[in-house]
Amino acid sequence: QVQLVQSGAEVKKPGASVKVSCKASGYTFTAYNMHWVRQAPGQGLEWMGWINPNNGGTNFAQKFQGRVTMTSDTSISTAYMELSRLTSDDTAVYYCARVQAGGGYNLFDYWGQGTLVTVSS
Amino acid sequence: DIQMTQSPSAMSASVGDRVTITCRASQGITKYLAWFQQKPGKVPKRLIYAASSLQSGVPSRFIGSGFGTEFTLTISSLQPEDFATYYCLQHNSYPLTFGGGTKVEIK
């Protein structure tokens, strides 16, 4: 069965960076792009960007340009999202979710369990 | 960027009620729209994709419709387990954008 398992909760100080992992299983990792979505406490869902594990190609929301890095390691079917220069506004639950490569309508059918990142001094 | 305007932002309804949630896109997105349900502390769950296709395993009381700029999610007969927040998502173009959410509460 398809599973996306994320790394555990993090507490970071303002200005620091955080790296969240998302390990995929149950499907061909390179057949799907991995997207990242975050949700601040009590707020809605916000799309951050995606990575194509096949070629490392990425696309980020402008809001995160220059501050986010997305990578993947196909040997262990794991995607990573690193966010730098954290502020309290980055306190949120971060989700990974898969999207079938090549376009179409098959997106976000499976999500990771979420990783709470708390930014506090 | 395509803006997704979702309404209402919150509503109260009773078990058995017919509930309709609307999403309006700021430009045409054909049928590149999905609907998600999220319960407190839980991961979003896809209900509808391609505007009107029901996700496998989702009850048939969830009905999606629309094309272009106007979309609706209808719950034909609200059940106790349906009290949650619902989000639309457009994926016609990047950046992907979600609606602001509709919280469906018990009347």
mmCIF file of C-alpha atoms in Angstrom:
data_model
loop_
_atom_site.group_PDB
_atom_site.id
_atom_site.type_symbol
_atom_site.label_atom_id
_atom_site.label_comp_id
_atom_site.label_asym_id
_atom_site.label_seq_id
_atom_site.Cartn_x
_atom_site.Cartn_y
_atom_site.Cartn_z
ATOM 1 C CA GLN A 1 0.000 0.000 0.000
ATOM 2 C CA VAL A 2 1.095 3.524 -0.717
ATOM 3 C CA GLN A 3 2.621 5.338 2.237
ATOM 4 C CA LEU A 4 4.346 8.664 2.713
ATOM 5 C CA VAL A 5 6.083 8.809 6.079
ATOM 6 C CA GLN A 6 7.496 12.112 7.246
ATOM 7 C CA SER A 7 10.130 12.936 9.792
ATOM 8 C CA GLY A 8 9.246 14.043 13.286
ATOM 9 C CA ALA A 9 8.360 17.374 14.794
ATOM 10 C CA GLU A 10 10.996 20.085 14.959
ATOM 11 C CA VAL A 11 11.551 23.129 17.136
ATOM 12 C CA LYS A 12 13.779 25.794 15.629
ATOM 13 C CA LYS A 13 14.967 29.244 16.566
ATOM 14 C CA PRO A 14 14.302 32.226 14.320
ATOM 15 C CA GLY A 15 16.883 32.444 11.566
ATOM 16 C CA ALA A 16 17.586 28.724 11.562
ATOM 17 C CA SER A 17 16.793 26.175 8.850
ATOM 18 C CA VAL A 18 14.698 23.021 8.964
ATOM 19 C CA LYS A 19 14.806 19.964 6.745
ATOM 20 C CA VAL A 20 11.792 17.671 6.574
ATOM 21 C CA SER A 21 11.899 14.258 4.931
ATOM 22 C CA CYS A 22 9.168 12.256 3.263
ATOM 23 C CA LYS A 23 9.820 8.566 2.637
ATOM 24 C CA ALA A 24 7.654 6.939 -0.004
ATOM 25 C CA SER A 25 6.744 3.291 -0.329
ATOM 26 C CA GLY A 26 4.257 1.144 -2.185
ATOM 27 C CA TYR A 27 4.677 2.770 -5.580
ATOM 28 C CA THR A 28 7.325 3.736 -8.120
ATOM 29 C CA PHE A 29 8.889 6.817 -6.546
ATOM 30 C CA THR A 30 10.017 8.359 -9.824
ATOM 31 C CA ALA A 31 6.569 8.101 -11.421
ATOM 32 C CA TYR A 32 5.205 10.857 -9.188
ATOM 33 C CA ASN A 33 6.282 14.354 -8.353
ATOM 34 C CA MET A 34 6.375 15.253 -4.687
ATOM 35 C CA HIS A 35 4.641 18.417 -3.602
ATOM 36 C CA TRP A 36 4.835 20.210 -0.277
ATOM 37 C CA VAL A 37 1.915 21.974 1.373
ATOM 38 C CA ARG A 38 1.880 23.717 4.720
ATOM 39 C CA GLN A 39 -0.794 24.731 7.188
ATOM 40 C CA ALA A 40 -0.259 27.306 9.889
ATOM 41 C CA PRO A 41 -2.181 26.785 13.157
ATOM 42 C CA GLY A 42 -5.879 27.389 12.580
ATOM 43 C CA GLN A 43 -5.280 28.431 8.980
ATOM 44 C CA GLY A 44 -5.835 27.016 5.508
ATOM 45 C CA LEU A 45 -3.635 25.029 3.170
ATOM 46 C CA GLU A 46 -0.770 26.694 1.327
ATOM 47 C CA TRP A 47 1.087 25.149 -1.596
ATOM 48 C CA MET A 48 4.869 25.524 -1.448
ATOM 49 C CA GLY A 49 6.272 23.750 -4.482
ATOM 50 C CA TRP A 50 7.254 20.431 -5.971
ATOM 51 C CA ILE A 51 10.158 18.289 -7.052
ATOM 52 C CA ASN A 52 10.389 15.797 -9.878
ATOM 53 C CA PRO A 53 12.432 12.925 -8.371
ATOM 54 C CA ASN A 54 13.212 11.672 -11.861
ATOM 55 C CA ASN A 55 15.335 14.650 -12.870
ATOM 56 C CA GLY A 56 15.486 16.886 -9.800
ATOM 57 C CA GLY A 57 13.439 19.595 -11.459
ATOM 58 C CA THR A 58 11.638 21.924 -9.070
ATOM 59 C CA ASN A 59 8.989 24.632 -9.062
ATOM 60 C CA PHE A 60 8.330 26.837 -6.071
ATOM 61 C CA ALA A 61 5.701 29.325 -5.051
ATOM 62 C CA GLN A 62 7.168 32.795 -5.422
ATOM 63 C CA LYS A 63 6.670 33.412 -1.725
ATOM 64 C CA PHE A 64 9.296 30.783 -0.919
ATOM 65 C CA GLN A 65 11.754 31.446 -3.733
ATOM 66 C CA GLY A 66 15.270 31.774 -2.399
ATOM 67 C CA ARG A 67 14.347 30.259 0.935
ATOM 68 C CA VAL A 68 13.212 26.747 0.063
ATOM 69 C CA THR A 69 15.168 23.819 -1.318
ATOM 70 C CA MET A 70 13.590 20.567 -2.431
ATOM 71 C CA THR A 71 15.680 17.506 -3.111
ATOM 72 C CA SER A 72 15.198 13.785 -3.432
ATOM 73 C CA ASP A 73 17.169 10.585 -3.089
ATOM 74 C CA THR A 74 15.787 7.962 -5.423
ATOM 75 C CA SER A 75 17.937 5.226 -3.850
ATOM 76 C CA ILE A 76 15.843 5.454 -0.691
ATOM 77 C CA SER A 77 12.632 6.864 -2.222
ATOM 78 C CA THR A 78 12.782 9.947 -0.058
ATOM 79 C CA ALA A 79 12.014 13.577 -0.764
ATOM 80 C CA TYR A 80 13.236 16.482 1.320
ATOM 81 C CA MET A 81 12.091 20.028 1.881
ATOM 82 C CA GLU A 82 14.442 22.496 3.517
ATOM 83 C CA LEU A 83 13.291 25.949 4.563
ATOM 84 C CA SER A 84 15.819 28.522 5.682
ATOM 85 C CA ARG A 85 15.757 31.842 7.540
ATOM 86 C CA LEU A 86 12.818 30.717 9.611
ATOM 87 C CA THR A 87 10.508 33.174 11.328
ATOM 88 C CA SER A 88 7.544 32.636 13.617
ATOM 89 C CA ASP A 89 5.323 32.861 10.527
ATOM 90 C CA ASP A 90 6.808 29.563 9.392
ATOM 91 C CA THR A 91 5.317 27.722 12.356
ATOM 92 C CA ALA A 92 3.074 25.205 10.638
ATOM 93 C CA VAL A 93 2.408 21.597 9.822
ATOM 94 C CA TYR A 94 4.257 20.663 6.644
ATOM 95 C CA TYR A 95 2.848 17.937 4.411
ATOM 96 C CA CYS A 96 4.234 16.080 1.443
ATOM 97 C CA ALA A 97 1.763 14.792 -1.133
ATOM 98 C CA ARG A 98 2.283 13.011 -4.415
ATOM 99 C CA VAL A 99 1.161 14.029 -7.892
ATOM 100 C CA GLN A 100 1.355 11.733 -10.883
ATOM 101 C CA ALA A 101 3.998 12.982 -13.273
ATOM 102 C CA GLY A 102 3.009 14.108 -16.742
ATOM 103 C CA GLY A 103 -0.014 16.168 -15.852
ATOM 104 C CA GLY A 104 -3.568 14.959 -15.641
ATOM 105 C CA TYR A 105 -5.916 14.890 -12.716
ATOM 106 C CA ASN A 106 -4.250 12.465 -10.332
ATOM 107 C CA LEU A 107 -2.926 14.635 -7.588
ATOM 108 C CA PHE A 108 -2.772 14.633 -3.818
ATOM 109 C CA ASP A 109 -4.350 11.204 -3.486
ATOM 110 C CA TYR A 110 -1.802 10.317 -0.809
ATOM 111 C CA TRP A 111 -0.341 12.608 1.825
ATOM 112 C CA GLY A 112 2.295 12.294 4.487
ATOM 113 C CA GLN A 113 1.160 12.438 8.096
ATOM 114 C CA GLY A 114 2.491 15.967 8.500
ATOM 115 C CA THR A 115 5.460 17.406 10.352
ATOM 116 C CA LEU A 116 4.949 20.180 12.881
ATOM 117 C CA VAL A 117 7.667 22.808 12.694
ATOM 118 C CA THR A 118 7.637 25.293 15.541
ATOM 119 C CA VAL A 119 9.763 28.418 15.300
ATOM 120 C CA SER A 120 10.298 30.012 18.664
ATOM 121 C CA SER A 121 13.050 31.852 20.476
ATOM 122 C CA ASP B 1 -1.831 33.629 -9.949
ATOM 123 C CA ILE B 2 -5.302 32.109 -9.995
ATOM 124 C CA GLN B 3 -7.361 33.083 -6.962
ATOM 125 C CA MET B 4 -9.856 30.595 -5.591
ATOM 126 C CA THR B 5 -12.752 32.206 -3.762
ATOM 127 C CA GLN B 6 -14.578 29.689 -1.636
ATOM 128 C CA SER B 7 -17.922 30.317 0.027
ATOM 129 C CA PRO B 8 -19.249 30.230 2.585
ATOM 130 C CA SER B 9 -16.266 30.284 4.939
ATOM 131 C CA ALA B 10 -18.370 28.585 7.606
ATOM 132 C CA MET B 11 -21.830 27.171 7.941
ATOM 133 C CA SER B 12 -24.026 25.361 10.404
ATOM 134 C CA ALA B 13 -26.110 22.445 9.219
ATOM 135 C CA SER B 14 -28.042 19.509 10.582
ATOM 136 C CA VAL B 15 -27.717 15.825 9.889
ATOM 137 C CA GLY B 16 -29.684 15.063 6.755
ATOM 138 C CA ASP B 17 -29.306 18.544 5.278
ATOM 139 C CA ARG B 18 -28.203 19.146 1.724
ATOM 140 C CA VAL B 19 -25.047 21.257 1.795
ATOM 141 C CA THR B 20 -23.501 23.166 -1.081
ATOM 142 C CA ILE B 21 -20.050 24.753 -1.105
ATOM 143 C CA THR B 22 -18.861 26.915 -3.960
ATOM 144 C CA CYS B 23 -15.453 27.748 -5.390
ATOM 145 C CA ARG B 24 -14.943 30.440 -7.959
ATOM 146 C CA ALA B 25 -11.698 30.681 -9.928
ATOM 147 C CA SER B 26 -10.377 34.070 -11.025
ATOM 148 C CA GLN B 27 -9.778 32.628 -14.491
ATOM 149 C CA GLY B 28 -10.813 29.509 -16.337
ATOM 150 C CA ILE B 29 -9.328 26.244 -15.108
ATOM 151 C CA THR B 30 -11.414 23.813 -17.204
ATOM 152 C CA LYS B 31 -11.856 20.931 -14.762
ATOM 153 C CA TYR B 32 -8.498 21.042 -12.993
ATOM 154 C CA LEU B 33 -10.151 21.207 -9.609
ATOM 155 C CA ALA B 34 -10.149 18.902 -6.616
ATOM 156 C CA TRP B 35 -12.001 18.926 -3.300
ATOM 157 C CA PHE B 36 -10.561 17.861 0.048
ATOM 158 C CA GLN B 37 -11.995 17.187 3.462
ATOM 159 C CA GLN B 38 -9.980 17.837 6.588
ATOM 160 C CA LYS B 39 -10.937 16.976 10.136
ATOM 161 C CA PRO B 40 -9.180 18.601 13.104
ATOM 162 C CA GLY B 41 -5.665 17.276 13.551
ATOM 163 C CA LYS B 42 -5.950 15.046 10.517
ATOM 164 C CA VAL B 43 -4.457 14.930 7.047
ATOM 165 C CA PRO B 44 -6.531 16.322 4.160
ATOM 166 C CA LYS B 45 -8.418 13.662 2.266
ATOM 167 C CA ARG B 46 -9.231 13.907 -1.428
ATOM 168 C CA LEU B 47 -12.950 13.577 -2.150
ATOM 169 C CA ILE B 48 -13.283 14.715 -5.744
ATOM 170 C CA TYR B 49 -10.836 15.142 -8.627
ATOM 171 C CA ALA B 50 -11.278 16.461 -12.149
ATOM 172 C CA ALA B 51 -14.115 18.594 -10.774
ATOM 173 C CA SER B 52 -16.643 15.775 -10.665
ATOM 174 C CA SER B 53 -14.901 12.397 -10.333
ATOM 175 C CA LEU B 54 -15.483 10.677 -7.018
ATOM 176 C CA GLN B 55 -12.422 9.353 -5.244
ATOM 177 C CA SER B 56 -12.587 5.611 -4.703
ATOM 178 C CA GLY B 57 -14.040 4.790 -1.313
ATOM 179 C CA VAL B 58 -15.734 8.154 -0.836
ATOM 180 C CA PRO B 59 -19.503 7.971 -0.275
ATOM 181 C CA SER B 60 -21.686 8.867 -3.219
ATOM 182 C CA ARG B 61 -23.399 11.631 -1.242
ATOM 183 C CA PHE B 62 -20.393 13.786 -2.156
ATOM 184 C CA ILE B 63 -21.005 15.305 -5.570
ATOM 185 C CA GLY B 64 -18.708 17.642 -7.457
ATOM 186 C CA SER B 65 -19.740 19.727 -10.425
ATOM 187 C CA GLY B 66 -18.635 22.661 -12.488
ATOM 188 C CA PHE B 67 -16.294 23.691 -15.272
ATOM 189 C CA GLY B 68 -14.277 26.747 -16.089
ATOM 190 C CA THR B 69 -14.633 29.166 -13.208
ATOM 191 C CA GLU B 70 -17.575 27.952 -11.102
ATOM 192 C CA PHE B 71 -17.482 24.766 -9.065
ATOM 193 C CA THR B 72 -19.614 23.246 -6.365
ATOM 194 C CA LEU B 73 -19.283 20.479 -3.837
ATOM 195 C CA THR B 74 -22.638 19.141 -2.697
ATOM 196 C CA ILE B 75 -23.228 16.801 0.199
ATOM 197 C CA SER B 76 -26.639 15.391 -0.571
ATOM 198 C CA SER B 77 -27.491 14.297 2.970
ATOM 199 C CA LEU B 78 -25.083 15.432 5.673
ATOM 200 C CA GLN B 79 -23.886 12.698 8.001
ATOM 201 C CA PRO B 80 -22.291 13.100 11.451
ATOM 202 C CA GLU B 81 -18.867 12.158 10.088
ATOM 203 C CA ASP B 82 -19.053 14.940 7.483
ATOM 204 C CA PHE B 83 -18.559 17.751 9.956
ATOM 205 C CA ALA B 84 -15.166 19.025 8.851
ATOM 206 C CA THR B 85 -13.452 21.715 6.818
ATOM 207 C CA TYR B 86 -13.545 21.480 3.042
ATOM 208 C CA TYR B 87 -11.048 22.954 0.599
ATOM 209 C CA CYS B 88 -10.981 23.301 -3.155
ATOM 210 C CA LEU B 89 -7.706 23.266 -5.071
ATOM 211 C CA GLN B 90 -6.987 24.409 -8.610
ATOM 212 C CA HIS B 91 -4.155 22.730 -10.476
ATOM 213 C CA ASN B 92 -4.609 24.253 -13.905
ATOM 214 C CA SER B 93 -1.481 26.327 -13.496
ATOM 215 C CA TYR B 94 1.261 27.112 -11.037
ATOM 216 C CA PRO B 95 1.222 28.202 -8.328
ATOM 217 C CA LEU B 96 -1.390 25.724 -7.191
ATOM 218 C CA THR B 97 -3.931 27.550 -5.081
ATOM 219 C CA PHE B 98 -6.411 26.417 -2.472
ATOM 220 C CA GLY B 99 -9.673 28.022 -1.550
ATOM 221 C CA GLY B 100 -9.872 29.512 1.901
ATOM 222 C CA GLY B 101 -11.864 26.600 3.284
ATOM 223 C CA THR B 102 -15.422 26.011 4.459
ATOM 224 C CA LYS B 103 -15.979 24.816 7.997
ATOM 225 C CA VAL B 104 -19.156 22.780 8.273
ATOM 226 C CA GLU B 105 -20.383 22.737 11.852
ATOM 227 C CA ILE B 106 -23.267 21.082 13.632
ATOM 228 C CA LYS B 107 -26.383 23.221 14.007
#
